Short mmCIF file of C-alpha atoms in Angstrom, two decimals:
data_model
loop_
_atom_site.label_atom_id
_atom_site.label_comp_id
_atom_site.label_asym_id
_atom_site.label_seq_id
_atom_site.Cartn_x
_atom_site.Cartn_y
_atom_site.Cartn_z
CA MET A 182 -61.91 38.68 16.34
CA SER A 183 -59.06 40.20 14.32
CA ILE A 184 -58.88 43.48 12.45
CA ARG A 185 -56.67 44.76 9.68
CA LEU A 186 -54.01 46.86 11.39
CA PRO A 187 -52.16 49.67 9.57
CA GLU A 188 -48.59 48.83 8.57
CA SER A 189 -47.16 51.40 11.01
CA VAL A 190 -48.98 49.65 13.87
CA LYS A 191 -47.70 46.22 12.77
CA THR A 192 -44.15 47.58 12.60
CA PHE A 193 -44.45 49.09 16.08
CA PHE A 194 -45.73 45.80 17.53
CA SER A 195 -42.92 43.91 15.83
CA LYS A 196 -40.26 46.21 17.31
CA LYS A 197 -41.80 45.75 20.77
CA SER A 198 -42.30 41.99 20.29
CA TRP A 199 -45.96 42.48 21.21
CA GLU A 200 -48.69 40.08 20.17
CA PRO A 201 -52.21 41.61 20.40
CA SER A 202 -54.53 39.63 22.66
CA SER A 203 -58.07 38.72 21.73
CA PHE A 204 -59.75 41.26 24.01
CA GLN A 205 -57.52 44.07 22.69
CA GLN A 206 -58.50 43.30 19.10
CA GLN A 207 -62.17 43.15 20.12
CA ALA A 208 -61.85 46.61 21.71
CA TRP A 209 -60.21 48.15 18.63
CA SER A 210 -62.82 46.62 16.33
CA ALA A 211 -65.72 47.78 18.51
CA TYR A 212 -64.41 51.35 18.65
CA LEU A 213 -63.93 51.55 14.89
CA LYS A 214 -67.50 50.30 14.43
CA GLY A 215 -68.83 53.16 16.56
CA TYR A 216 -69.40 51.41 19.89
CA SER A 217 -68.92 52.72 23.41
CA GLY A 218 -68.30 50.33 26.26
CA LEU A 219 -66.32 48.94 29.17
CA ILE A 220 -63.07 46.97 28.97
CA HIS A 221 -62.83 44.58 31.92
CA ALA A 222 -59.51 42.79 32.35
CA PRO A 223 -57.06 41.88 35.13
CA THR A 224 -54.31 44.28 36.17
CA GLY A 225 -51.27 44.18 33.90
CA THR A 226 -52.91 42.61 30.82
CA GLY A 227 -52.79 45.62 28.50
CA LYS A 228 -56.00 47.62 29.04
CA THR A 229 -54.34 50.94 28.16
CA LEU A 230 -53.35 49.67 24.72
CA ALA A 231 -56.81 48.15 24.25
CA ALA A 232 -58.47 51.52 24.90
CA CYS A 233 -56.18 53.97 23.09
CA LEU A 234 -55.37 52.18 19.85
CA GLY A 235 -58.92 52.37 18.49
CA PRO A 236 -58.97 56.20 18.46
CA PHE A 237 -55.35 56.26 17.29
CA ILE A 238 -56.04 53.96 14.31
CA LYS A 239 -59.14 55.95 13.35
CA ASN A 240 -57.15 59.16 13.19
CA LEU A 241 -54.33 57.46 11.30
CA ASN A 242 -56.88 56.49 8.66
CA ASP A 243 -58.68 59.87 8.54
CA PHE A 244 -56.01 61.80 6.66
CA SER A 245 -58.59 64.01 4.98
CA LYS A 246 -59.99 65.34 8.26
CA VAL A 247 -58.73 68.22 10.39
CA THR A 248 -56.09 66.96 12.83
CA THR A 249 -56.14 69.93 15.21
CA GLY A 250 -58.41 70.33 18.23
CA LEU A 251 -59.19 68.15 21.23
CA LYS A 252 -59.81 64.57 20.07
CA VAL A 253 -59.51 62.35 23.15
CA ILE A 254 -59.96 63.08 26.87
CA TRP A 255 -58.36 60.51 29.17
CA ILE A 256 -59.78 60.59 32.73
CA THR A 257 -57.57 59.19 35.48
CA PRO A 258 -58.69 58.95 39.13
CA MET A 259 -55.29 59.89 40.56
CA ARG A 260 -52.70 62.53 39.73
CA ALA A 261 -49.98 59.95 40.35
CA LEU A 262 -51.17 58.02 37.28
CA ALA A 263 -51.21 60.99 34.91
CA SER A 264 -47.47 61.20 34.31
CA ASP A 265 -47.04 57.48 33.66
CA THR A 266 -50.15 57.40 31.46
CA GLU A 267 -48.80 60.32 29.42
CA LYS A 268 -45.52 58.48 28.78
CA SER A 269 -47.30 55.29 27.74
CA LEU A 270 -49.72 57.04 25.38
CA ARG A 271 -46.96 59.16 23.85
CA GLU A 272 -44.82 56.07 23.25
CA ILE A 273 -47.70 54.34 21.45
CA SER A 274 -48.79 57.36 19.37
CA GLU A 275 -45.24 58.21 18.29
CA GLY A 276 -44.47 54.54 17.66
CA ILE A 277 -47.32 54.18 15.16
CA GLY A 278 -46.62 57.53 13.48
CA LEU A 279 -49.46 59.61 14.94
CA SER A 280 -48.01 63.05 15.63
CA TRP A 281 -50.44 64.10 18.37
CA GLU A 282 -49.75 66.59 21.11
CA ILE A 283 -50.42 64.91 24.48
CA LYS A 284 -50.66 66.90 27.71
CA ARG A 285 -51.94 66.42 31.23
CA ARG A 286 -54.04 68.80 33.30
CA THR A 287 -54.26 67.98 37.02
CA GLY A 288 -54.01 69.80 40.33
CA ASP A 289 -50.21 69.72 39.91
CA THR A 290 -50.30 71.65 36.60
CA THR A 291 -49.07 75.25 36.79
CA SER A 292 -51.58 78.07 36.31
CA THR A 293 -49.83 79.24 33.14
CA GLU A 294 -50.03 75.78 31.58
CA ARG A 295 -53.70 75.46 32.58
CA VAL A 296 -54.60 78.61 30.67
CA LYS A 297 -52.69 77.37 27.60
CA ILE A 298 -54.49 74.01 27.69
CA ARG A 299 -57.90 75.65 28.04
CA LYS A 300 -57.39 78.06 25.16
CA ASP A 301 -55.42 75.75 22.89
CA PRO A 302 -56.04 72.15 23.99
CA PRO A 303 -53.89 69.27 22.70
CA GLN A 304 -55.27 66.40 20.64
CA LEU A 305 -55.17 64.18 23.74
CA LEU A 306 -55.69 65.53 27.24
CA ILE A 307 -55.11 63.53 30.42
CA THR A 308 -57.00 64.89 33.43
CA THR A 309 -58.82 64.01 36.66
CA PRO A 310 -62.59 64.23 37.35
CA GLU A 311 -62.10 67.42 39.38
CA SER A 312 -59.99 69.13 36.73
CA PHE A 313 -62.42 68.01 34.02
CA SER A 314 -65.30 69.55 35.96
CA LEU A 315 -63.29 72.74 36.50
CA MET A 316 -62.65 73.08 32.77
CA LEU A 317 -66.42 73.00 32.15
CA SER A 318 -66.68 76.21 34.19
CA TYR A 319 -65.01 78.09 31.31
CA GLU A 320 -67.18 78.94 28.34
CA ASP A 321 -64.26 78.97 25.90
CA PHE A 322 -63.31 75.39 26.80
CA GLU A 323 -66.86 74.07 26.53
CA LYS A 324 -66.94 75.22 22.89
CA ARG A 325 -63.87 73.12 22.14
CA LEU A 326 -65.53 69.91 23.32
CA LYS A 327 -67.47 69.69 20.04
CA THR A 328 -64.38 68.25 18.29
CA THR A 329 -63.88 65.54 20.92
CA GLN A 330 -64.27 62.02 19.56
CA CYS A 331 -63.87 59.96 22.70
CA VAL A 332 -63.64 60.08 26.51
CA ILE A 333 -61.71 57.21 28.11
CA VAL A 334 -62.11 56.67 31.87
CA ASP A 335 -59.21 54.76 33.38
CA GLU A 336 -59.66 52.65 36.54
CA TRP A 337 -63.44 53.15 36.46
CA HIS A 338 -63.90 50.71 39.36
CA GLU A 339 -62.03 53.17 41.56
CA LEU A 340 -64.55 55.96 40.82
CA LEU A 341 -67.66 53.81 40.82
CA GLY A 342 -69.46 53.94 44.15
CA SER A 343 -68.15 57.37 45.12
CA LYS A 344 -69.26 60.96 44.69
CA ARG A 345 -66.30 61.47 42.37
CA GLY A 346 -67.97 58.94 40.09
CA VAL A 347 -71.26 60.84 40.29
CA GLN A 348 -69.43 64.07 39.45
CA LEU A 349 -67.93 62.39 36.39
CA GLU A 350 -71.34 61.02 35.31
CA LEU A 351 -72.69 64.57 35.24
CA CYS A 352 -69.68 65.88 33.29
CA LEU A 353 -70.01 63.07 30.74
CA ALA A 354 -73.72 63.82 30.33
CA ARG A 355 -72.83 67.44 29.62
CA ILE A 356 -70.23 66.70 26.97
CA ARG A 357 -72.57 64.16 25.32
CA GLY A 358 -75.21 66.87 25.19
CA LEU A 359 -72.74 69.09 23.31
CA ASN A 360 -71.40 66.30 21.11
CA LYS A 361 -73.88 63.64 19.93
CA ASN A 362 -71.14 61.53 18.27
CA LEU A 363 -69.00 61.21 21.40
CA LYS A 364 -67.88 57.69 22.35
CA THR A 365 -67.22 56.71 25.97
CA TRP A 366 -64.97 53.85 27.06
CA GLY A 367 -64.09 52.73 30.56
CA LEU A 368 -61.24 50.54 31.82
CA SER A 369 -61.75 48.39 34.85
CA ALA A 370 -60.18 45.52 36.74
CA THR A 371 -61.25 43.51 39.78
CA LEU A 372 -64.98 44.25 39.61
CA GLY A 373 -67.93 42.11 40.71
CA ASN A 374 -70.79 43.98 38.97
CA VAL A 375 -69.52 44.58 35.44
CA GLU A 376 -72.94 45.05 33.80
CA GLU A 377 -74.00 47.66 36.33
CA ALA A 378 -70.63 49.42 36.09
CA SER A 379 -71.10 49.72 32.34
CA ASP A 380 -74.63 51.12 32.73
CA VAL A 381 -73.44 53.75 35.20
CA LEU A 382 -70.58 54.87 32.97
CA LEU A 383 -72.59 55.04 29.77
CA GLY A 384 -75.79 56.51 31.21
CA THR A 385 -79.35 55.36 30.75
CA LYS A 386 -80.42 56.82 27.40
CA GLN A 387 -77.61 58.77 25.74
CA ILE A 388 -75.65 55.89 24.18
CA VAL A 389 -77.27 53.18 22.07
CA LYS A 390 -74.32 51.14 20.74
CA LYS A 391 -72.76 49.58 23.86
CA LYS A 392 -70.39 46.67 24.48
CA ILE A 393 -68.66 45.01 27.39
CA ILE A 394 -65.32 43.47 26.45
CA SER A 395 -63.85 41.07 28.98
CA SER A 396 -60.45 39.44 28.86
CA ASP A 397 -60.28 35.67 28.98
CA GLN A 398 -56.90 35.95 30.66
CA PHE A 399 -56.86 34.91 34.30
CA LYS A 400 -54.16 36.65 36.29
CA LYS A 401 -52.15 34.15 38.31
CA ILE A 402 -51.58 35.49 41.81
CA ASP A 403 -49.84 33.87 44.76
CA ILE A 404 -51.44 35.07 48.03
CA ILE A 405 -49.11 34.04 50.86
CA PRO A 406 -50.10 34.64 54.51
CA LEU A 407 -47.22 35.38 56.87
CA ILE A 408 -47.83 33.14 59.88
CA PRO A 409 -46.24 34.39 63.16
CA LYS A 410 -43.70 31.99 64.64
CA LYS A 411 -45.35 32.25 68.08
CA ILE A 412 -49.05 32.43 67.36
CA GLU A 413 -49.96 32.05 71.05
CA CYS A 414 -48.26 35.41 71.77
CA PHE A 415 -49.86 37.22 68.84
CA PRO A 416 -52.37 39.98 69.80
CA TRP A 417 -56.06 39.39 69.09
CA VAL A 418 -56.96 42.91 67.98
CA GLY A 419 -55.37 46.28 67.18
CA HIS A 420 -51.64 46.91 66.72
CA LEU A 421 -49.61 47.95 63.66
CA GLY A 422 -47.94 44.64 62.83
CA LEU A 423 -44.47 45.65 64.00
CA ARG A 424 -44.06 42.32 65.78
CA LEU A 425 -43.42 40.90 62.30
CA LEU A 426 -40.71 43.47 61.52
CA PRO A 427 -37.83 40.91 61.60
CA ASP A 428 -39.73 38.68 59.14
CA ILE A 429 -40.38 41.60 56.78
CA LEU A 430 -36.73 42.67 56.92
CA SER A 431 -35.58 39.17 55.97
CA MET A 432 -37.98 39.20 52.99
CA LEU A 433 -36.51 42.43 51.64
CA ASP A 434 -33.26 40.57 51.01
CA THR A 435 -35.02 37.97 48.83
CA ALA A 436 -36.15 40.46 46.14
CA LYS A 437 -34.54 43.31 44.23
CA SER A 438 -37.61 45.51 44.71
CA THR A 439 -40.54 45.42 47.13
CA LEU A 440 -43.69 47.46 47.68
CA ILE A 441 -44.95 47.44 51.27
CA PHE A 442 -48.60 48.53 51.38
CA THR A 443 -50.26 49.88 54.52
CA ASN A 444 -53.87 51.00 54.93
CA THR A 445 -53.18 54.43 56.48
CA ARG A 446 -50.60 57.18 56.11
CA SER A 447 -49.69 57.11 59.80
CA GLN A 448 -49.02 53.37 59.60
CA ALA A 449 -46.83 53.93 56.52
CA GLU A 450 -44.80 56.58 58.39
CA LEU A 451 -44.32 54.30 61.42
CA TRP A 452 -43.27 51.30 59.33
CA PHE A 453 -40.85 53.41 57.30
CA GLU A 454 -39.25 54.71 60.51
CA ALA A 455 -39.12 51.24 62.08
CA LEU A 456 -37.41 49.72 59.03
CA LEU A 457 -34.74 52.42 58.99
CA LYS A 458 -34.08 52.13 62.74
CA SER A 459 -33.77 48.36 62.55
CA GLN A 460 -31.54 48.37 59.47
CA PRO A 461 -29.75 51.74 59.00
CA ASP A 462 -27.98 50.55 55.84
CA LEU A 463 -31.37 50.85 54.07
CA VAL A 464 -30.88 54.63 53.96
CA GLY A 465 -30.97 55.66 50.30
CA ARG A 466 -32.43 52.30 49.27
CA ILE A 467 -35.86 52.67 50.90
CA ALA A 468 -38.49 55.35 50.29
CA LEU A 469 -41.91 56.50 51.50
CA HIS A 470 -44.90 57.37 49.30
CA HIS A 471 -48.35 58.68 50.29
CA GLY A 472 -50.74 61.45 49.33
CA SER A 473 -49.60 64.00 51.92
CA LEU A 474 -46.03 64.15 50.62
CA ASP A 475 -44.98 67.00 48.36
CA LYS A 476 -45.64 66.23 44.68
CA ASN A 477 -41.94 66.51 43.80
CA ILE A 478 -41.06 63.90 46.44
CA ARG A 479 -43.79 61.58 45.14
CA ARG A 480 -42.54 61.92 41.57
CA ARG A 481 -38.96 61.27 42.66
CA VAL A 482 -40.00 58.06 44.43
CA GLU A 483 -42.06 56.87 41.44
CA GLU A 484 -39.18 57.48 39.03
CA GLY A 485 -36.69 55.86 41.39
CA LEU A 486 -38.85 52.77 41.69
CA LYS A 487 -39.17 52.43 37.92
CA LEU A 488 -35.42 52.84 37.46
CA GLY A 489 -34.65 50.28 40.16
CA GLU A 490 -32.98 52.78 42.49
CA PHE A 491 -35.02 51.71 45.53
CA ASN A 492 -35.08 48.25 47.03
CA CYS A 493 -38.25 49.02 48.94
CA VAL A 494 -41.05 51.62 49.00
CA VAL A 495 -43.51 51.85 51.92
CA CYS A 496 -46.77 53.24 50.58
CA THR A 497 -50.54 53.57 50.90
CA SER A 498 -53.25 53.43 48.24
CA SER A 499 -51.32 56.22 46.47
CA LEU A 500 -49.55 53.44 44.52
CA ASP A 501 -52.55 51.12 44.17
CA LEU A 502 -53.40 51.97 40.60
CA GLY A 503 -52.19 51.73 37.04
CA VAL A 504 -48.59 52.95 37.21
CA ASP A 505 -46.37 50.43 35.44
CA PHE A 506 -43.74 49.37 37.97
CA SER A 507 -42.41 46.36 36.07
CA PRO A 508 -39.24 46.10 38.23
CA VAL A 509 -41.31 45.26 41.36
CA GLU A 510 -40.71 41.64 42.27
CA GLN A 511 -42.84 41.28 45.40
CA VAL A 512 -45.64 43.05 47.25
CA ILE A 513 -46.20 42.92 51.01
CA GLN A 514 -49.53 43.91 52.54
CA ILE A 515 -49.39 45.01 56.18
CA GLY A 516 -52.69 44.09 57.80
CA SER A 517 -55.85 42.90 56.11
CA PRO A 518 -56.47 44.59 52.72
CA LYS A 519 -60.14 45.04 53.78
CA GLY A 520 -61.39 43.87 50.40
CA ILE A 521 -60.72 41.26 47.72
CA ALA A 522 -60.56 43.82 44.91
CA ARG A 523 -57.99 45.90 46.76
CA LEU A 524 -55.90 42.79 47.50
CA LEU A 525 -55.85 41.82 43.80
CA GLN A 526 -55.12 45.40 42.74
CA ARG A 527 -52.12 45.61 45.04
CA ALA A 528 -50.90 42.15 44.13
CA GLY A 529 -50.95 43.23 40.48
CA ARG A 530 -48.28 45.84 41.18
CA SER A 531 -45.81 42.94 40.95
CA GLY A 532 -45.60 41.04 37.70
CA HIS A 533 -47.32 43.97 35.99
CA GLN A 534 -47.08 42.41 32.53
CA PRO A 535 -49.29 40.03 30.52
CA GLY A 536 -48.62 36.40 31.42
CA VAL A 537 -46.39 37.17 34.43
CA ARG A 538 -47.35 35.75 37.81
CA SER A 539 -48.01 38.20 40.65
CA LYS A 540 -47.17 37.62 44.29
CA ILE A 541 -48.39 39.25 47.49
CA ILE A 542 -47.40 38.43 51.08
CA CYS A 543 -50.02 39.34 53.67
CA ALA A 544 -48.65 40.21 57.11
CA PRO A 545 -51.42 40.29 59.76
CA THR A 546 -51.30 42.89 62.54
CA ASN A 547 -53.43 40.69 64.84
CA ALA A 548 -54.79 37.16 65.02
CA LEU A 549 -58.25 37.99 63.65
CA GLU A 550 -56.69 39.31 60.45
CA LEU A 551 -55.32 35.85 59.75
CA ALA A 552 -58.94 34.78 59.22
CA GLU A 553 -59.59 37.79 56.95
CA ILE A 554 -56.54 36.98 54.82
CA ALA A 555 -57.62 33.33 54.55
CA ALA A 556 -61.13 34.42 53.52
CA ALA A 557 -59.74 36.78 50.86
CA ARG A 558 -57.55 34.04 49.40
CA SER A 559 -60.47 31.62 49.35
CA ALA A 560 -62.66 34.20 47.58
CA PHE A 561 -59.97 34.81 44.96
CA GLU A 562 -59.67 31.10 44.24
CA LYS A 563 -63.46 30.97 43.74
CA LYS A 564 -63.33 34.14 41.57
CA ILE A 565 -65.59 36.04 43.96
CA ILE A 566 -65.08 39.80 43.93
CA GLU A 567 -67.19 42.31 45.85
CA LYS A 568 -69.42 44.79 44.03
CA ARG A 569 -68.94 48.55 43.90
CA VAL A 570 -72.39 49.96 44.61
CA PRO A 571 -73.08 53.15 42.61
CA MET A 572 -74.50 56.19 44.41
CA ARG A 573 -77.81 57.84 43.52
CA LEU A 574 -79.41 61.25 44.00
CA CYS A 575 -76.39 63.03 45.48
CA LEU A 576 -78.02 66.45 45.48
CA ASP A 577 -74.90 68.13 46.86
CA VAL A 578 -72.89 66.99 43.80
CA LEU A 579 -75.72 68.05 41.49
CA THR A 580 -75.88 71.48 43.11
CA GLN A 581 -72.16 71.97 42.60
CA HIS A 582 -72.43 70.81 38.96
CA CYS A 583 -75.20 73.33 38.25
CA VAL A 584 -73.10 76.20 39.63
CA THR A 585 -70.14 74.96 37.54
CA LEU A 586 -72.21 75.12 34.35
CA ALA A 587 -73.63 78.50 35.34
CA THR A 588 -70.05 79.72 35.77
CA GLY A 589 -69.31 78.63 32.21
CA SER A 590 -71.77 79.10 29.35
CA GLY A 591 -74.83 78.88 31.60
CA PHE A 592 -77.75 76.46 31.34
CA GLU A 593 -81.45 76.33 30.54
CA GLU A 594 -83.37 74.48 33.25
CA THR A 595 -85.53 72.14 31.12
CA GLN A 596 -82.66 71.15 28.86
CA LEU A 597 -80.32 70.48 31.79
CA PHE A 598 -83.01 68.56 33.70
CA ASN A 599 -83.45 66.21 30.73
CA GLU A 600 -79.68 65.87 30.40
CA ILE A 601 -79.23 65.05 34.09
CA GLN A 602 -81.97 62.41 34.04
CA LYS A 603 -79.97 60.47 31.45
CA THR A 604 -77.33 59.68 34.06
CA HIS A 605 -77.61 56.59 36.24
CA ALA A 606 -77.20 58.64 39.42
CA PHE A 607 -80.11 61.00 38.65
CA SER A 608 -82.40 58.90 36.45
CA GLN A 609 -84.96 59.04 39.32
CA LEU A 610 -84.60 62.77 39.99
CA THR A 611 -88.04 64.30 40.62
CA GLU A 612 -89.31 67.71 39.58
CA LYS A 613 -89.59 68.67 43.25
CA GLN A 614 -85.94 67.81 43.92
CA TRP A 615 -84.88 69.71 40.81
CA ARG A 616 -86.80 72.81 41.95
CA TRP A 617 -85.04 72.54 45.33
CA VAL A 618 -81.61 72.55 43.64
CA LEU A 619 -82.47 75.58 41.48
CA ASN A 620 -83.88 77.41 44.49
CA PHE A 621 -80.77 76.68 46.52
CA ILE A 622 -78.26 77.98 43.94
CA THR A 623 -80.28 81.16 43.23
CA ASN A 624 -81.18 82.30 46.76
CA GLY A 625 -79.84 79.74 49.24
CA GLY A 626 -83.18 78.02 49.80
CA PRO A 627 -85.49 78.59 52.78
CA ALA A 628 -82.70 78.30 55.36
CA LEU A 629 -80.10 80.58 53.77
CA LYS A 630 -82.17 83.08 51.78
CA ASN A 631 -81.21 85.95 54.11
CA TYR A 632 -77.48 85.52 53.38
CA PRO A 633 -76.42 87.36 50.17
CA GLU A 634 -73.33 85.15 49.63
CA PHE A 635 -75.62 82.20 48.86
CA GLU A 636 -77.24 84.02 45.95
CA LYS A 637 -74.72 82.60 43.51
CA VAL A 638 -76.72 82.19 40.30
CA THR A 639 -79.22 84.48 38.58
CA LYS A 640 -81.84 83.69 35.95
CA SER A 641 -82.23 85.97 32.92
CA ASN A 642 -84.13 85.13 29.70
CA ASN A 643 -84.47 81.54 30.91
CA LEU A 644 -80.65 81.20 31.22
CA TYR A 645 -78.98 80.54 34.56
CA LYS A 646 -75.62 82.32 34.90
CA ILE A 647 -73.20 83.01 37.75
CA LYS A 648 -73.97 86.24 39.58
CA SER A 649 -70.50 87.78 39.74
CA LEU A 650 -66.83 87.24 38.94
CA LYS A 651 -66.16 86.91 42.67
CA SER A 652 -68.70 84.05 42.96
CA ALA A 653 -67.13 82.38 39.91
CA ARG A 654 -63.64 82.65 41.39
CA LEU A 655 -64.71 81.26 44.77
CA HIS A 656 -66.57 78.38 43.13
CA ARG A 657 -63.62 77.36 40.97
CA MET A 658 -61.44 77.22 44.07
CA SER A 659 -63.73 74.67 45.74
CA ILE A 660 -64.77 72.30 42.93
CA GLY A 661 -64.53 68.68 44.08
CA THR A 662 -66.33 66.07 46.17
CA ILE A 663 -63.55 64.85 48.48
CA VAL A 664 -64.06 66.21 51.98
CA SER A 665 -60.95 66.02 54.14
CA ASP A 666 -59.52 67.44 57.35
CA SER A 667 -57.78 70.79 57.39
CA LEU A 668 -54.20 70.44 56.16
CA MET A 669 -51.06 71.95 57.65
CA ASP A 670 -47.81 72.41 55.74
CA LEU A 671 -44.91 70.52 57.26
CA LYS A 672 -41.48 72.15 56.84
CA TRP A 673 -37.93 71.87 58.10
CA VAL A 674 -36.78 74.68 60.39
CA ARG A 675 -34.72 76.12 57.53
CA GLY A 676 -37.91 76.47 55.48
CA GLN A 677 -37.84 73.58 52.98
CA LYS A 678 -41.29 72.00 52.58
CA ILE A 679 -41.68 68.28 53.34
CA GLY A 680 -45.37 67.94 52.59
CA SER A 681 -48.71 68.37 54.34
CA ILE A 682 -50.56 66.55 57.11
CA GLU A 683 -54.11 66.51 58.44
CA GLU A 684 -54.58 68.45 61.67
CA THR A 685 -55.97 65.32 63.36
CA PHE A 686 -52.76 63.41 62.55
#
């Protein structure tokens, strides 16, 4: 299916030597015809361009309409993706002649910039589910959602099956309630239950015109198991894989750039240290990346990897998603990836371009993981990918969402109940469960009714609103669904911050 592209878009493609693929053209056409949907395609095949160009073309064509105000909200599951996504979207919009202001609002954004974005939002805003939810707690921002044309959820498979996904479902239901013409599009790779993923994203009753657009491109991936030279001496269980350190070191010399993935932060730290001790001349050419490191260190590593300054980066899932690291030649997975989808996602970090072959070397930490790696490769060859099972009736997330809305413009119980039931997660919510939630946020429920601090929301003239500015401030500080251990700042003796670590670590 082809569409008539504006001349500025054709010129931009010509300068880039890009040829639109079939699924990209289908996505643009579907958006311009008023559809919402899910774009399902392998990593590195151009999903970002498929999702953004529809809204961009529409606004290129609508010269008569007001160009100010928030037009597109781009949801990303990780802060690490926001910067790279911003650069990609700005390059495309400027390349086709669309003079939009593009900004990002995440946990790394300064307080001054957050206030500016809330009061005067750009045409395109890149944010995370938590930051999106936080913005709904401000009445002045909620009013600005009425100009929004589209919400695009990047890496939807990463949110599906988690409470973060449920939180986003509720936020999307809210904005659809404020804006009946809103379109919703999701981007996903490596997913086994595409139909269900689409239903969860788009809700049960709020969107009528829906489409699933799948790429016919099959990503070529070489999955290579690293077989120990002395298998009879290889441990059966446990261990960190350091027995294969000499093999990994020899592989670093065969590629200009390598990503070494581990499954935990502690394992990443230990491998990084072991590599440096074994080969000191790697100093300055090897880096470490995981979620506990200071944001400035993470950004420096990401930029250095893109610019080809590092030969190797040892990382965790912090570099699993979306960021375009085209210089990466090979990926090494330490231990079993514990999932086919994760294996394919990490493999796609190499050859992150349409038509380019990806390669991943799997280094087992024990003998049993050799079987897991073989099973994952067999599943990939048979195109079997595990499902992401969506969560239902997460009353803790719903309770938090209700307090968030009460902190903003407030809510009316019947209207919100009907709105919530249009989500996949709460389509089976009963009246009894709903009364429990309302009772809990107004007086703490039967167990906590004697504690004044749990009387967060009051009802007046059928409108539920936050009780006090103090309650609003405390709630905004704790919005989110990720529960983690207490963190401790890690600093050098002279005071410079390195990052943060969990107390258990």
